[in-house]
Tab-separated table of C-alpha atoms and ligand atoms in Angstrom:
chain	number	residue	atom	x	y	z
A	1	MET	CA	134.529	112.890	150.065
A	2	LYS	CA	137.764	112.951	148.057
A	3	TYR	CA	140.976	112.708	150.110
A	4	ALA	CA	144.465	114.039	149.417
A	5	ILE	CA	147.722	112.766	150.900
A	6	ILE	CA	150.354	115.442	151.548
A	7	THR	CA	153.880	114.534	152.677
A	8	GLY	CA	155.915	117.144	154.522
A	9	ALA	CA	152.751	118.827	155.799
A	10	SER	CA	154.318	120.210	158.989
A	11	SER	CA	155.793	123.311	157.346
A	12	GLY	CA	156.076	125.517	154.269
A	13	PHE	CA	154.457	124.326	151.047
A	14	GLY	CA	152.869	121.225	152.594
A	15	GLN	CA	151.096	123.212	155.287
A	16	ALA	CA	149.863	125.876	152.843
A	17	ILE	CA	148.637	123.180	150.435
A	18	ALA	CA	146.676	121.597	153.314
A	19	PHE	CA	144.742	124.844	153.880
A	20	GLU	CA	144.145	125.311	150.141
A	21	LEU	CA	142.830	121.747	149.724
A	22	GLN	CA	140.610	122.130	152.779
A	23	ASN	CA	139.049	125.130	151.022
A	24	MET	CA	138.540	122.971	147.919
A	25	GLY	CA	136.605	120.425	149.979
A	26	TYR	CA	139.181	117.636	150.203
A	27	GLY	CA	139.664	115.449	153.262
A	28	LEU	CA	143.326	115.428	154.252
A	29	VAL	CA	145.956	112.829	155.111
A	30	LEU	CA	148.973	114.674	156.479
A	31	PHE	CA	152.400	113.097	157.027
A	32	ALA	CA	155.634	114.499	158.498
A	33	ARG	CA	158.160	113.604	161.214
A	34	ARG	CA	157.230	116.386	163.679
A	35	THR	CA	154.120	115.103	165.467
A	36	ASP	CA	153.588	118.301	167.490
A	37	ARG	CA	153.424	120.377	164.310
A	38	LEU	CA	150.907	117.999	162.736
A	39	THR	CA	148.734	118.069	165.860
A	40	ALA	CA	148.755	121.878	165.926
A	41	LEU	CA	147.945	122.031	162.224
A	42	LYS	CA	145.065	119.592	162.593
A	43	GLY	CA	143.645	121.893	165.275
A	44	LYS	CA	143.518	124.736	162.728
A	45	LEU	CA	142.023	122.704	159.887
A	46	THR	CA	138.517	122.676	161.302
A	47	GLN	CA	136.539	122.675	158.034
A	48	THR	CA	137.332	119.148	156.863
A	49	GLU	CA	138.293	115.657	158.036
A	50	VAL	CA	142.015	115.483	158.819
A	51	TYR	CA	144.012	112.302	159.440
A	52	THR	CA	147.596	112.761	160.602
A	53	ALA	CA	150.421	110.309	161.174
A	54	THR	CA	154.060	110.714	162.077
A	55	LEU	CA	156.120	109.398	159.200
A	56	ASP	CA	159.694	109.515	157.952
A	57	VAL	CA	159.402	108.943	154.204
A	58	ARG	CA	162.946	107.489	154.157
A	59	ASP	CA	161.644	104.380	155.954
A	60	GLU	CA	160.056	102.123	153.322
A	61	GLN	CA	158.430	99.779	155.837
A	62	ALA	CA	156.970	102.730	157.738
A	63	VAL	CA	155.592	104.212	154.511
A	64	ASN	CA	153.890	100.935	153.603
A	65	ALA	CA	152.535	100.554	157.146
A	66	ALA	CA	151.200	104.123	157.197
A	67	ILE	CA	149.284	103.617	153.967
A	68	ALA	CA	148.018	100.190	155.085
A	69	ALA	CA	146.785	101.765	158.347
A	70	LEU	CA	144.510	104.316	156.637
A	71	PRO	CA	140.854	103.833	157.570
A	72	ALA	CA	138.943	102.147	154.731
A	73	HIS	CA	136.741	105.159	153.979
A	74	ILE	CA	139.901	107.204	153.378
A	75	ALA	CA	141.953	104.544	151.570
A	76	ASP	CA	139.055	103.955	149.164
A	77	ASN	CA	138.855	107.635	148.261
A	78	ILE	CA	142.430	108.864	147.716
A	79	HIS	CA	142.349	111.090	144.633
A	80	VAL	CA	145.539	113.095	145.179
A	81	LEU	CA	149.116	112.370	146.278
A	82	ILE	CA	151.403	115.342	146.821
A	83	ASN	CA	155.028	114.239	147.155
A	84	ASN	CA	156.255	117.384	148.871
A	85	ALA	CA	158.539	116.168	151.716
A	86	GLY	CA	162.093	117.167	150.908
A	87	LEU	CA	165.090	119.195	151.855
A	88	ALA	CA	168.480	120.557	150.952
A	89	VAL	CA	171.299	120.032	153.423
A	90	GLY	CA	174.390	122.172	152.914
A	91	ARG	CA	175.547	124.204	149.924
A	92	GLY	CA	179.094	124.174	148.592
A	93	PRO	CA	181.631	122.360	146.406
A	94	LEU	CA	181.252	118.594	146.280
A	95	ASP	CA	184.794	117.936	147.491
A	96	GLN	CA	183.970	119.826	150.688
A	97	GLY	CA	180.596	118.120	151.158
A	98	LEU	CA	179.488	115.566	153.726
A	99	SER	CA	178.212	112.129	152.740
A	100	ASP	CA	175.670	112.310	155.568
A	101	ASP	CA	174.148	115.421	153.930
A	102	TRP	CA	174.070	113.697	150.525
A	103	ASN	CA	172.368	110.644	152.002
A	104	ARG	CA	169.711	112.735	153.746
A	105	MET	CA	168.849	114.515	150.481
A	106	LEU	CA	168.870	111.447	148.234
A	107	ASP	CA	167.051	109.246	150.759
A	108	THR	CA	164.315	111.854	151.336
A	109	ASN	CA	163.907	113.613	147.992
A	110	VAL	CA	164.298	110.589	145.742
A	111	LYS	CA	163.836	107.313	147.607
A	112	GLY	CA	161.119	108.662	149.927
A	113	LEU	CA	159.177	109.898	146.893
A	114	LEU	CA	159.549	106.457	145.269
A	115	TYR	CA	158.386	104.597	148.394
A	116	MET	CA	155.353	106.853	148.787
A	117	SER	CA	154.404	106.697	145.106
A	118	HIS	CA	154.737	102.897	145.071
A	119	ALA	CA	152.467	102.583	148.123
A	120	VAL	CA	149.803	105.059	146.973
A	121	ILE	CA	149.485	104.403	143.224
A	122	PRO	CA	147.269	101.320	143.871
A	123	LEU	CA	144.853	103.650	145.701
A	124	LEU	CA	144.990	106.395	143.058
A	125	GLU	CA	144.304	103.986	140.216
A	126	LYS	CA	140.844	103.254	141.599
A	127	HIS	CA	139.852	106.749	140.468
A	128	PRO	CA	140.277	107.857	136.845
A	129	PHE	CA	141.895	111.316	136.513
A	130	SER	CA	143.363	111.265	140.005
A	131	HIS	CA	146.557	113.286	140.553
A	132	LEU	CA	150.152	112.537	141.529
A	133	ILE	CA	152.026	115.802	142.073
A	134	ASN	CA	155.781	115.930	142.719
A	135	LEU	CA	157.620	118.903	144.200
A	136	SER	CA	160.792	119.214	142.194
A	137	SER	CA	162.579	122.566	141.892
A	138	ILE	CA	164.313	124.980	139.539
A	139	ALA	CA	167.244	122.909	140.860
A	140	GLY	CA	165.705	120.021	138.918
A	141	LYS	CA	165.879	121.990	135.681
A	142	GLU	CA	169.446	123.292	135.918
A	143	VAL	CA	172.411	123.268	138.291
A	144	TYR	CA	173.916	126.147	140.246
A	145	ALA	CA	177.096	126.719	142.223
A	146	GLY	CA	177.189	124.608	145.372
A	147	GLY	CA	173.937	122.828	144.504
A	148	ASN	CA	175.460	119.555	143.243
A	149	VAL	CA	173.641	116.795	145.184
A	150	TYR	CA	170.440	118.772	145.870
A	151	CYS	CA	170.257	119.568	142.143
A	152	ALA	CA	170.880	115.890	141.338
A	153	SER	CA	168.058	114.839	143.655
A	154	LYS	CA	165.622	117.284	142.062
A	155	HIS	CA	166.739	116.334	138.528
A	156	ALA	CA	165.833	112.797	139.605
A	157	VAL	CA	162.379	113.982	140.686
A	158	ASP	CA	161.954	115.674	137.290
A	159	ALA	CA	162.939	112.429	135.523
A	160	ILE	CA	160.687	110.307	137.747
A	161	SER	CA	157.745	112.620	136.973
A	162	LYS	CA	158.330	112.156	133.238
A	163	ALA	CA	158.648	108.385	133.675
A	164	LEU	CA	155.533	108.165	135.836
A	165	ARG	CA	153.565	110.017	133.180
A	166	ILE	CA	154.378	107.114	130.839
A	167	ASP	CA	153.935	104.361	133.447
A	168	LEU	CA	150.593	105.676	134.707
A	169	LEU	CA	149.098	106.680	131.350
A	170	SER	CA	146.948	103.558	131.049
A	171	LYS	CA	145.787	103.985	134.663
A	172	GLN	CA	144.612	107.537	133.828
A	173	ILE	CA	146.552	109.089	136.723
A	174	LYS	CA	147.616	112.653	135.909
A	175	VAL	CA	151.235	113.380	136.884
A	176	CYS	CA	152.458	116.929	137.480
A	177	ASN	CA	155.959	118.160	138.246
A	178	ILE	CA	156.161	121.535	140.024
A	179	ALA	CA	159.518	123.317	139.842
A	180	PRO	CA	159.595	126.361	142.138
A	181	GLY	CA	162.377	128.907	142.425
A	182	ALA	CA	163.266	130.656	145.668
A	183	ALA	CA	160.441	130.434	148.217
A	184	GLU	CA	160.641	131.712	151.776
A	185	THR	CA	159.809	128.766	154.025
A	186	GLU	CA	161.937	126.817	156.514
A	187	PHE	CA	163.851	125.441	153.522
A	188	SER	CA	166.961	127.625	153.897
A	189	LEU	CA	166.999	127.302	157.693
A	190	VAL	CA	167.152	123.523	157.207
A	191	ARG	CA	169.717	123.818	154.409
A	192	PHE	CA	172.042	125.948	156.542
A	193	LYS	CA	171.455	123.831	159.653
A	194	GLY	CA	169.795	126.505	161.798
A	195	ASP	CA	172.027	129.434	160.721
A	196	THR	CA	169.291	132.101	160.547
A	197	GLN	CA	171.589	134.843	159.243
A	198	THR	CA	172.737	132.823	156.225
A	199	ALA	CA	169.193	131.575	155.641
A	200	THR	CA	167.791	135.128	155.670
A	201	GLN	CA	170.437	136.349	153.194
A	202	VAL	CA	169.105	133.948	150.555
A	203	TYR	CA	166.048	136.203	150.183
A	204	TYR	CA	167.816	139.541	150.663
A	205	GLY	CA	166.761	142.369	148.311
A	206	PHE	CA	163.869	140.723	146.469
A	207	ASP	CA	160.390	139.347	147.071
A	208	PRO	CA	160.608	135.543	147.164
A	209	LEU	CA	157.715	133.182	146.510
A	210	GLN	CA	155.533	132.398	149.504
A	211	ALA	CA	154.166	128.960	150.353
A	212	GLU	CA	150.673	130.170	149.384
A	213	ASP	CA	151.898	130.770	145.805
A	214	ILE	CA	152.683	127.079	145.511
A	215	ALA	CA	149.410	126.105	147.214
A	216	GLN	CA	147.472	128.188	144.668
A	217	THR	CA	149.414	126.479	141.881
A	218	VAL	CA	148.320	123.097	143.252
A	219	SER	CA	144.744	124.353	143.384
A	220	PHE	CA	144.973	125.347	139.702
A	221	ILE	CA	146.340	121.911	138.753
A	222	LEU	CA	143.612	120.058	140.656
A	223	SER	CA	140.774	122.198	139.342
A	224	ARG	CA	141.427	121.554	135.621
A	225	PRO	CA	138.802	119.434	133.842
A	226	ASP	CA	139.407	115.679	133.426
A	227	HIS	CA	140.769	115.985	129.883
A	228	VAL	CA	143.487	118.492	130.910
A	229	SER	CA	146.760	117.373	132.524
A	230	ILE	CA	149.174	120.057	133.690
A	231	ALA	CA	152.432	118.195	133.168
A	232	ASP	CA	155.067	120.625	134.363
A	233	ILE	CA	155.102	124.066	135.957
A	234	THR	CA	158.166	126.215	136.627
A	235	ILE	CA	157.282	129.058	138.968
A	236	MET	CA	159.774	131.666	140.138
A	237	PRO	CA	159.779	135.045	141.869
A	238	SER	CA	159.606	137.908	139.363
A	239	ALA	CA	163.116	138.820	140.516
A	240	GLN	CA	164.568	135.428	139.515
A	241	ALA	CA	165.643	134.561	135.940
A	242	ASN	CA	167.073	131.047	136.422
A	243	GLY	CA	168.628	128.861	139.097
A	244	SER	CA	171.250	131.423	140.075
A	245	LEU	CA	170.418	134.903	138.705
A	246	PHE	CA	168.456	137.292	140.924
A	247	HIS	CA	167.619	140.993	140.634
A	248	ARG	CA	168.312	142.293	144.150
A	249	LYS	CA	167.511	145.896	145.103
B	301	NDP	P1	160.140	123.259	154.606
B	301	NDP	O1	161.465	122.960	155.236
B	301	NDP	O2	159.371	124.407	155.112
B	301	NDP	O3	159.230	121.950	154.630
B	301	NDP	C1	159.767	120.687	154.341
B	301	NDP	C2	158.803	119.626	154.797
B	301	NDP	O4	159.351	118.332	154.483
B	301	NDP	C3	158.574	119.661	156.302
B	301	NDP	O5	157.194	119.522	156.564
B	301	NDP	C4	159.320	118.445	156.814
B	301	NDP	O6	158.645	117.904	157.939
B	301	NDP	C5	159.210	117.507	155.615
B	301	NDP	N1	160.239	116.469	155.633
B	301	NDP	C6	161.580	116.612	155.520
B	301	NDP	N2	162.196	115.425	155.628
B	301	NDP	C7	161.207	114.499	155.799
B	301	NDP	C8	161.193	113.099	155.977
B	301	NDP	N3	162.339	112.380	155.988
B	301	NDP	N4	160.012	112.466	156.144
B	301	NDP	C9	158.857	113.172	156.132
B	301	NDP	N5	158.804	114.501	155.962
B	301	NDP	C10	159.969	115.154	155.810
B	301	NDP	O7	160.468	123.457	153.042
B	301	NDP	P2	159.499	123.754	151.787
B	301	NDP	O8	158.097	123.772	152.172
B	301	NDP	O9	160.064	124.928	151.103
B	301	NDP	O10	159.845	122.476	150.886
B	301	NDP	C11	158.866	121.573	150.439
B	301	NDP	C12	159.394	120.920	149.164
B	301	NDP	O11	159.572	121.914	148.146
B	301	NDP	C13	160.743	120.225	149.314
B	301	NDP	O12	160.735	119.037	148.551
B	301	NDP	C14	161.721	121.242	148.706
B	301	NDP	O13	162.873	120.624	148.215
B	301	NDP	C15	160.868	121.823	147.606
B	301	NDP	N6	161.241	123.150	147.108
B	301	NDP	C16	161.399	124.200	147.972
B	301	NDP	C17	161.756	125.450	147.467
B	301	NDP	C18	162.009	126.631	148.338
B	301	NDP	O14	162.706	127.558	147.887
B	301	NDP	N7	161.490	126.692	149.555
B	301	NDP	C19	161.875	125.668	146.018
B	301	NDP	C20	161.707	124.495	145.228
B	301	NDP	C21	161.370	123.284	145.759
B	301	NDP	P3	159.348	117.271	159.224
B	301	NDP	O15	160.663	117.977	159.424
B	301	NDP	O16	158.361	117.511	160.317
B	301	NDP	O17	159.497	115.826	158.867
B	302	8X3	C1	164.794	125.222	146.241
B	302	8X3	C2	165.137	126.363	145.359
B	302	8X3	O1	167.041	127.596	144.198
B	302	8X3	O2	167.418	126.876	146.490
B	302	8X3	O3	164.618	124.062	145.531
B	302	8X3	O4	167.407	125.277	144.724
B	302	8X3	S1	166.839	126.511	145.183
């Protein structure tokens, strides 16, 4: 059986991708910080083998230990890494921002992705045409008002994806960067620190992407033939034109 590692599997895109990959016949390795969520999710993923572990991707030693702890039959058959764990914290002018928020975003979105990639690439390279998929954002393609550090972190993901495509070319690992626009998950609730009213307003007056839209995009990427590498996908709601322009009813 082929196995896929998904970071940030306890919610949103990561959870939806887990269901999609189960349907494609993959065994699953699911990481996130919230153990209770992972346990509940594992209980619903009854059609495949599921391995879960509590993991904060900001902790390099913990990342290395988590990968080293994988059972041999899983470690020997990792064909997919989905670097999905990430977050925005706060939105506003830089001079009014908090360094703690910046650190959380940069440590998770950038350094966590580096730690995980570094630990898993030796497993992926055993299998020609395996996949490394990074969740960037429309915020990695352009900047918008109040997005400063989140946009910087996702621009970094975009750049790392391009660099990995060069670094991993000779290892025949396909690298894809996914750049979604506004998607209704727990993302805005996290960004606005539990303020449900502000989080809900983000999606007011238009139909945002759903987590399943991203999961289906991952399915498309993984189901291409060996000679096809989907390098970069920007996917937005029909009501979104760029990082900041929406058609609201
Ligand atoms: P959610 O908040 O619903 O999910 C985020 C996931 O990341 C959770 O499972 C969370 O798990 C995990 N996570 C956060 N911090 C860490 C950490 N330090 N270690 C391990 N896991 C962590 O948001 P989305 O599903 O929307 O976001 C998924 C990715 O997609 C993120 O990288 C986000 O930036 C990106 N994205 C989202 C968009 C959107 O509009 N929703 C658009 C474009 C990109 P836990 O808290 O249990 O650790
Ligand atoms: C999440 C989408 O537009 O809030 O990456 O940056 S956006």
